[in-house]
Phi, psi and omega in degrees: 000129181290134177286132179258130175225129184197196184216153175257124179260115183279112179247033179235353182254100171071356178187160169244118180299134181291165185302316179300320178295319178295321178297319177297320178297318178299318178303316179296314180301317180297320181294330181263008172090012177283155179226014178213136171232120178263120183263103184277113180226112178288291177232022187260044173215153184281135174236127178301134179083000178231071186296343181266357179291113183082008181301132177065018178237359190077146178198157176272133171283165176301321180295322178294318179296318178299319178296315179296317180299314180298317180296316180300314179300321180295340179257007179079025182242131176275124176267120184246127176286139174239110183239168177251135182234016177213305184232193182062025182243024183298335179296330179296327184295347177284330195235325185294129184300330182257014191304312186292342178284335185251009178250135175288316176216195188296341182225359185242132180292157183274103180300143178078005177267124183303328180293328177296315182287332174294319177295316179297322176301319177296322177299312180295319178300318179298315179297317180297325180287328192253342180246145177275337180292155172261359178272147176209141176259118180252104181286137175219027184274166173051044177272060183299134177079005179304132179083001184245002179251241179300325179302313179298317180299323182277323191240351186080186183288139172214141179305133185297329178297324178291318178299313182299312181296323177296317179295314178304314179296322179294317178294321179299322178303000000 
């Protein structure tokens, strides 16, 4: 098994690095012997049918990701998508028309809601269309207050570890 060594490039904090900049970054990684670049995008990538995903934050189109992926492969680097499937999605709540219906609180998705899993399915479909790798990093960190907002209002108290594990298993499916 080939050893993977790489870095995660955060493209969700205050900017999305342009394609030329990512290519320069890939060149540097290739020169120092890295073989993986994880592209961290919370909502900063285009999803078909979700025109507000990444709205006003800059975002990568599918074609841009394909271009970056192709360039990375030509340099011996695997481009891996890093997406969020539970929290860190508070920027969406500004624009998605149904946002407040699918959020437990201001930044965490509402576990057990079918609309949440339909959105996550779209995220996975987008990654499958635009990246050649079969690897994906699914972030579920910092889900502060999970189960204590709308979830609590709908279902009452449930241990957060149980809610989290159920969500993890559903996303894994």
